[in-house]
PDB file of C-alpha atoms in Angstrom:
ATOM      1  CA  UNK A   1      21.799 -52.493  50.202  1.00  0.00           C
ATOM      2  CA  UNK A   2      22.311 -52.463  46.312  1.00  0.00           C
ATOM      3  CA  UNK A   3      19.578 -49.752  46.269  1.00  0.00           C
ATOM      4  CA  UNK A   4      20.508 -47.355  48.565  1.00  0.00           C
ATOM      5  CA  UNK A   5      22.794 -45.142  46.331  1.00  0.00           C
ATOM      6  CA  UNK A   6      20.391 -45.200  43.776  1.00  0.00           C
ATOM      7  CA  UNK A   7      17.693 -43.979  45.902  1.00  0.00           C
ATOM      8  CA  UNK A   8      19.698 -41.180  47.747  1.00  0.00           C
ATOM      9  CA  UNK A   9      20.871 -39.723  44.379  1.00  0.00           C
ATOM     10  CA  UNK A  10      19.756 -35.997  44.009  1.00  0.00           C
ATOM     11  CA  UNK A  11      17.366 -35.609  41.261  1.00  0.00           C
ATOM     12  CA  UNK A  12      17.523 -32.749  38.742  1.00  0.00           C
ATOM     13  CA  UNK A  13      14.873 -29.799  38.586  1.00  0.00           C
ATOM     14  CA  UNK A  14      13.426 -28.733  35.130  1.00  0.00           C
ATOM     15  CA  UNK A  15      10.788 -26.375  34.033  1.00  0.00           C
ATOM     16  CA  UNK A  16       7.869 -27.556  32.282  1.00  0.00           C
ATOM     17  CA  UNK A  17       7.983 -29.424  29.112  1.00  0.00           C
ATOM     18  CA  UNK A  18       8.305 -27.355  26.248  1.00  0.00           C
ATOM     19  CA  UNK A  19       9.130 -24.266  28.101  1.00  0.00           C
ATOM     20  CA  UNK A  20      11.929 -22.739  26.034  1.00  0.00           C
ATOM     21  CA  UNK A  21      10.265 -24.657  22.616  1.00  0.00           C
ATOM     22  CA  UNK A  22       6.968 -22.239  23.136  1.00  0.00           C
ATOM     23  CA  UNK A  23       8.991 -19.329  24.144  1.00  0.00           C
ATOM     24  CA  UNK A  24      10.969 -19.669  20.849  1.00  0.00           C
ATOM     25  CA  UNK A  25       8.313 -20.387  18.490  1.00  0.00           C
ATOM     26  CA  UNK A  26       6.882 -16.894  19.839  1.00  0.00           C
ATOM     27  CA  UNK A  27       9.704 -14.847  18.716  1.00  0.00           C
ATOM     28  CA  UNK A  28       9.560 -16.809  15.293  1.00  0.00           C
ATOM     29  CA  UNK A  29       6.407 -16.117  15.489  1.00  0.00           C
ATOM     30  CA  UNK A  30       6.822 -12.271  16.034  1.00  0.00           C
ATOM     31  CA  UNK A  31       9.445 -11.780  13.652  1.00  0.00           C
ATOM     32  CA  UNK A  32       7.605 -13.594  10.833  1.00  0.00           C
ATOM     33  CA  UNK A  33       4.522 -11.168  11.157  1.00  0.00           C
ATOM     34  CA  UNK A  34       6.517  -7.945  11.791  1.00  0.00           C
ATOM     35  CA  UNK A  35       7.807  -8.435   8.179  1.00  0.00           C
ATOM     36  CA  UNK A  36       4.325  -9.006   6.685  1.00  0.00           C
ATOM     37  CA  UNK A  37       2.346  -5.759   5.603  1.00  0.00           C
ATOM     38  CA  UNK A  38      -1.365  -5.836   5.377  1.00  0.00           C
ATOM     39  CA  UNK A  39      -2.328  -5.069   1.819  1.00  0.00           C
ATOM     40  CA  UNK A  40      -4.897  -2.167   1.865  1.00  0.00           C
ATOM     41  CA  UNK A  41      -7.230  -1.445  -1.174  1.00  0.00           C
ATOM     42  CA  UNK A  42      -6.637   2.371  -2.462  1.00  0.00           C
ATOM     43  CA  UNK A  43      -9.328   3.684  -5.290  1.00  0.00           C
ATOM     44  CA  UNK A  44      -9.330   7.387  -6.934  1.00  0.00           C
ATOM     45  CA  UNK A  45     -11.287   9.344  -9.766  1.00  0.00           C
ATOM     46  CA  UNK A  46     -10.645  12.621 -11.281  1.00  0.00           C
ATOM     47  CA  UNK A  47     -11.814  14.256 -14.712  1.00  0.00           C
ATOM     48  CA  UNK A  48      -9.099  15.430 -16.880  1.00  0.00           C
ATOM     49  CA  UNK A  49      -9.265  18.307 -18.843  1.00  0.00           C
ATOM     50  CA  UNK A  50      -6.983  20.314 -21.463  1.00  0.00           C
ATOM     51  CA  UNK A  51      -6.782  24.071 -20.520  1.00  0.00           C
ATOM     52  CA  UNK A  52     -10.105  24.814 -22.706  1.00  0.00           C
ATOM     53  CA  UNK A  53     -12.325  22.353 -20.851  1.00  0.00           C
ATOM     54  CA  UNK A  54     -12.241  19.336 -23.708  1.00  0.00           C
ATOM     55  CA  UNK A  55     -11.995  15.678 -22.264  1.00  0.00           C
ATOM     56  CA  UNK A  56      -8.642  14.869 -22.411  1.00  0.00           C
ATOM     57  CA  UNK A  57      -7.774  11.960 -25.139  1.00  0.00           C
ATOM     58  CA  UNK A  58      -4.788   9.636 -24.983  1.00  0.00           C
ATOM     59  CA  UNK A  59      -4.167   9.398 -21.115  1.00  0.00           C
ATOM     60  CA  UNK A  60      -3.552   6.640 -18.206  1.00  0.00           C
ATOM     61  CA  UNK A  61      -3.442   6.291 -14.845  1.00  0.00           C
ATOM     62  CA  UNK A  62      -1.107   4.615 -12.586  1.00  0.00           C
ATOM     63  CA  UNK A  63      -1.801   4.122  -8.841  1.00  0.00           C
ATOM     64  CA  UNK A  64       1.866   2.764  -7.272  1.00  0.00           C
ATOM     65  CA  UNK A  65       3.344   3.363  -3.644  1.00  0.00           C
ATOM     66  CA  UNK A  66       6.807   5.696  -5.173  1.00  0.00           C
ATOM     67  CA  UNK A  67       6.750   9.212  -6.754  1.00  0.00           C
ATOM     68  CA  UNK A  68       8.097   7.968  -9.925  1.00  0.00           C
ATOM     69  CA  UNK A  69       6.310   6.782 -12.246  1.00  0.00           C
ATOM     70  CA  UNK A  70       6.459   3.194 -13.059  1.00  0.00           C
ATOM     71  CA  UNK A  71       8.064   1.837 -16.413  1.00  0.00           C
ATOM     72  CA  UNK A  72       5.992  -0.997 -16.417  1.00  0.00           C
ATOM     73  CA  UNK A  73       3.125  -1.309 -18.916  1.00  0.00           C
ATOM     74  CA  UNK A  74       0.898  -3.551 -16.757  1.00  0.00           C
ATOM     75  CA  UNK A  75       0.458  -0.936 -13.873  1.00  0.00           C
ATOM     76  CA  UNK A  76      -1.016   1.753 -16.633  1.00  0.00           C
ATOM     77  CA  UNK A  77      -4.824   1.819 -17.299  1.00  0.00           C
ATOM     78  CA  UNK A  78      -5.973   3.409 -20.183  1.00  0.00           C
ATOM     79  CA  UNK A  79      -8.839   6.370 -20.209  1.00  0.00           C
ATOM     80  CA  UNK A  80     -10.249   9.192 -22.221  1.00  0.00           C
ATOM     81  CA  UNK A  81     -11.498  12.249 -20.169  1.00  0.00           C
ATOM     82  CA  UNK A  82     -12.130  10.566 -16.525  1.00  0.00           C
ATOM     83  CA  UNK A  83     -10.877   7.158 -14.628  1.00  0.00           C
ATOM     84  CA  UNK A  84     -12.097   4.985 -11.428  1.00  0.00           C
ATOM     85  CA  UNK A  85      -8.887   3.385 -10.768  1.00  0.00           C
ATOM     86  CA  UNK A  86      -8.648   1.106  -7.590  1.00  0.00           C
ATOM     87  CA  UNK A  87      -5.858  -1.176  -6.850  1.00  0.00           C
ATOM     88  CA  UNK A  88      -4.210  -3.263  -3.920  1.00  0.00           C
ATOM     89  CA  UNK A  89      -0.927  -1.733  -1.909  1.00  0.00           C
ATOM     90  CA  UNK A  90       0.943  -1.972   1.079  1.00  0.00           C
ATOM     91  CA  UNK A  91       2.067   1.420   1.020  1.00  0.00           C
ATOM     92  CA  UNK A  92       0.523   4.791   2.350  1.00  0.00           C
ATOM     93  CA  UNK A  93       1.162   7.444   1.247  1.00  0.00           C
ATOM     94  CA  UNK A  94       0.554   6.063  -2.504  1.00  0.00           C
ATOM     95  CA  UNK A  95       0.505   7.919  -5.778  1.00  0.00           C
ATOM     96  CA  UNK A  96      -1.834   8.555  -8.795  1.00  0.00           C
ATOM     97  CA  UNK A  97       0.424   9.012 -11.688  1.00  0.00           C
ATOM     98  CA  UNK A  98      -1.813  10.949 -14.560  1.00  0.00           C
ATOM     99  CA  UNK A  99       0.229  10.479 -17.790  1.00  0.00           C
ATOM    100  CA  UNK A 100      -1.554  11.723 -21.597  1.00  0.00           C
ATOM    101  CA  UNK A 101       0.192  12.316 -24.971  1.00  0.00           C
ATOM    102  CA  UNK A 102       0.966  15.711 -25.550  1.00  0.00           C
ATOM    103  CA  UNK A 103       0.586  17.446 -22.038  1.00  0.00           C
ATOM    104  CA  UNK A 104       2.982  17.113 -18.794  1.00  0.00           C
ATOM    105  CA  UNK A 105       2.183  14.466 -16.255  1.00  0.00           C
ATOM    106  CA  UNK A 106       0.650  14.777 -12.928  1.00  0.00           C
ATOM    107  CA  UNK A 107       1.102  13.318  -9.537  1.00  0.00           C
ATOM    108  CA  UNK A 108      -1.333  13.349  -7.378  1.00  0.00           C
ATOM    109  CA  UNK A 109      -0.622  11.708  -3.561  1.00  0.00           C
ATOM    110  CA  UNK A 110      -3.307   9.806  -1.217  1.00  0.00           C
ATOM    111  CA  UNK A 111      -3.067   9.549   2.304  1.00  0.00           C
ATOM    112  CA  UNK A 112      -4.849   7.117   4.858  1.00  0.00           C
ATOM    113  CA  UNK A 113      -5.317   8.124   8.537  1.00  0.00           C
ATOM    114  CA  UNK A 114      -6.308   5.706  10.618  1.00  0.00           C
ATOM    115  CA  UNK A 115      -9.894   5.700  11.910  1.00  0.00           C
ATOM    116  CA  UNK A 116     -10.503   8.229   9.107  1.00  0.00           C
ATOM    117  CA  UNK A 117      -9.932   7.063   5.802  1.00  0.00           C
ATOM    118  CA  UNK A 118      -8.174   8.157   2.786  1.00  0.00           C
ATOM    119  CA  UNK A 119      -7.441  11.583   1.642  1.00  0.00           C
ATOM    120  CA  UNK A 120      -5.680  13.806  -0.883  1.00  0.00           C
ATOM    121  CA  UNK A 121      -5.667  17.034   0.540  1.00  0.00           C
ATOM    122  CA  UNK A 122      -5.376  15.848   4.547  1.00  0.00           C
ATOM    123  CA  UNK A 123      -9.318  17.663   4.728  1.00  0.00           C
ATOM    124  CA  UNK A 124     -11.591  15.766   2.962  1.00  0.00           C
ATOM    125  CA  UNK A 125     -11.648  12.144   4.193  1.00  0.00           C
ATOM    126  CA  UNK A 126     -13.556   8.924   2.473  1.00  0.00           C
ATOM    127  CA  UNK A 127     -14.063   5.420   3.666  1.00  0.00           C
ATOM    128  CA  UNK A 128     -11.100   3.173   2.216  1.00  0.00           C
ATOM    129  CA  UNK A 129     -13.694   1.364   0.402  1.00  0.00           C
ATOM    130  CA  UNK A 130     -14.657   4.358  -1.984  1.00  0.00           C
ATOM    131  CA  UNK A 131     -12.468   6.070  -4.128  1.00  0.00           C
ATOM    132  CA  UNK A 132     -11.204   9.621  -3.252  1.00  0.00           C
ATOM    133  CA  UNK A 133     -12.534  12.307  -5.814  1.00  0.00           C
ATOM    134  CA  UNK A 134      -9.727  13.980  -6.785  1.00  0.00           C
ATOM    135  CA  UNK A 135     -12.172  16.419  -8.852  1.00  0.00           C
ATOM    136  CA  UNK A 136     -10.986  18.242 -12.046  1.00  0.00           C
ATOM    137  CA  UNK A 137      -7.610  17.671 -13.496  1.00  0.00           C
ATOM    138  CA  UNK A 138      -6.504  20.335 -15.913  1.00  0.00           C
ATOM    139  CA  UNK A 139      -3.406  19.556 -17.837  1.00  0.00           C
ATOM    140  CA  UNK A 140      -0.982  21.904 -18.354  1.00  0.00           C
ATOM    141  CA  UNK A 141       1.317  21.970 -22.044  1.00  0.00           C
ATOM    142  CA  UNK A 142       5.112  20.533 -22.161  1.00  0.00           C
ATOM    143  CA  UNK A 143       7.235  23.273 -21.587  1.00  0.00           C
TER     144      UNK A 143
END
């Protein structure tokens, strides 16, 4: 008699243990890695020049994901005539900034396709691996 109220009780329905905790931990989950950028490695070359063909003296090379050119000493590489210049981003398009004493600067921008690779003129496509050729550089005076 003492048990008959306690047997008659309705019981409560739940979902499966850990139901909502899983389905939470997803959208964590999916807002965590749609912040996160995979780094990609970018590499160029080019041979600069002064107007009459001499290797050009003074110079570096800057490969950065903005237009301007950074203030920063530590992303400049120093060369004389011609640089291989490779270097880790998260951001396509990137930017070879061309900087030597005495002559204006030049800006150069690199592209990556998927599937096809990287590219400076949106023709000629290499392997993200290898560095795009950006061929002859001539510098041009400070006007």
């Amino acid at each position: 008699m003492w048990n008959e109220s306690f047997f008659s009780a309705p019981q409560l329905k739940r979902g499966p243990l850990g139901g909502a905790v899983n389905k939470l931990a997803l959208v964590i989950l999916g807002l965590t890695m749609g912040g996160v950028q995979a780094d990609i490695i970018v590499a160029a070359k080019a041979n600069v020049v002064t107007p009459d063909n001499r290797p050009a003296d003074g110079c570096a090379v800057a490969i950065t994901g903005s237009r301007e050119p950074p203030r920063e000493a530590f992303w400049w590489r120093t060369f004389r005539a011609h640089f291989s210049e490779r270097t880790t981003t998260s951001s396509t398009p990137t930017y070879v900034h061309v900087r030597c004493k005495g002559w204006r600067p030049v800006l150069r921008r690199l592209v990556l396709l998927a599937a096809r690779g990287w590219s400076s003129d949106s023709v000629t496509f290499v392997p993200a691996l290898q560095p795009v050729d950006l061929g002859t550089i001539t510098l041009r005076p400070i006007r």
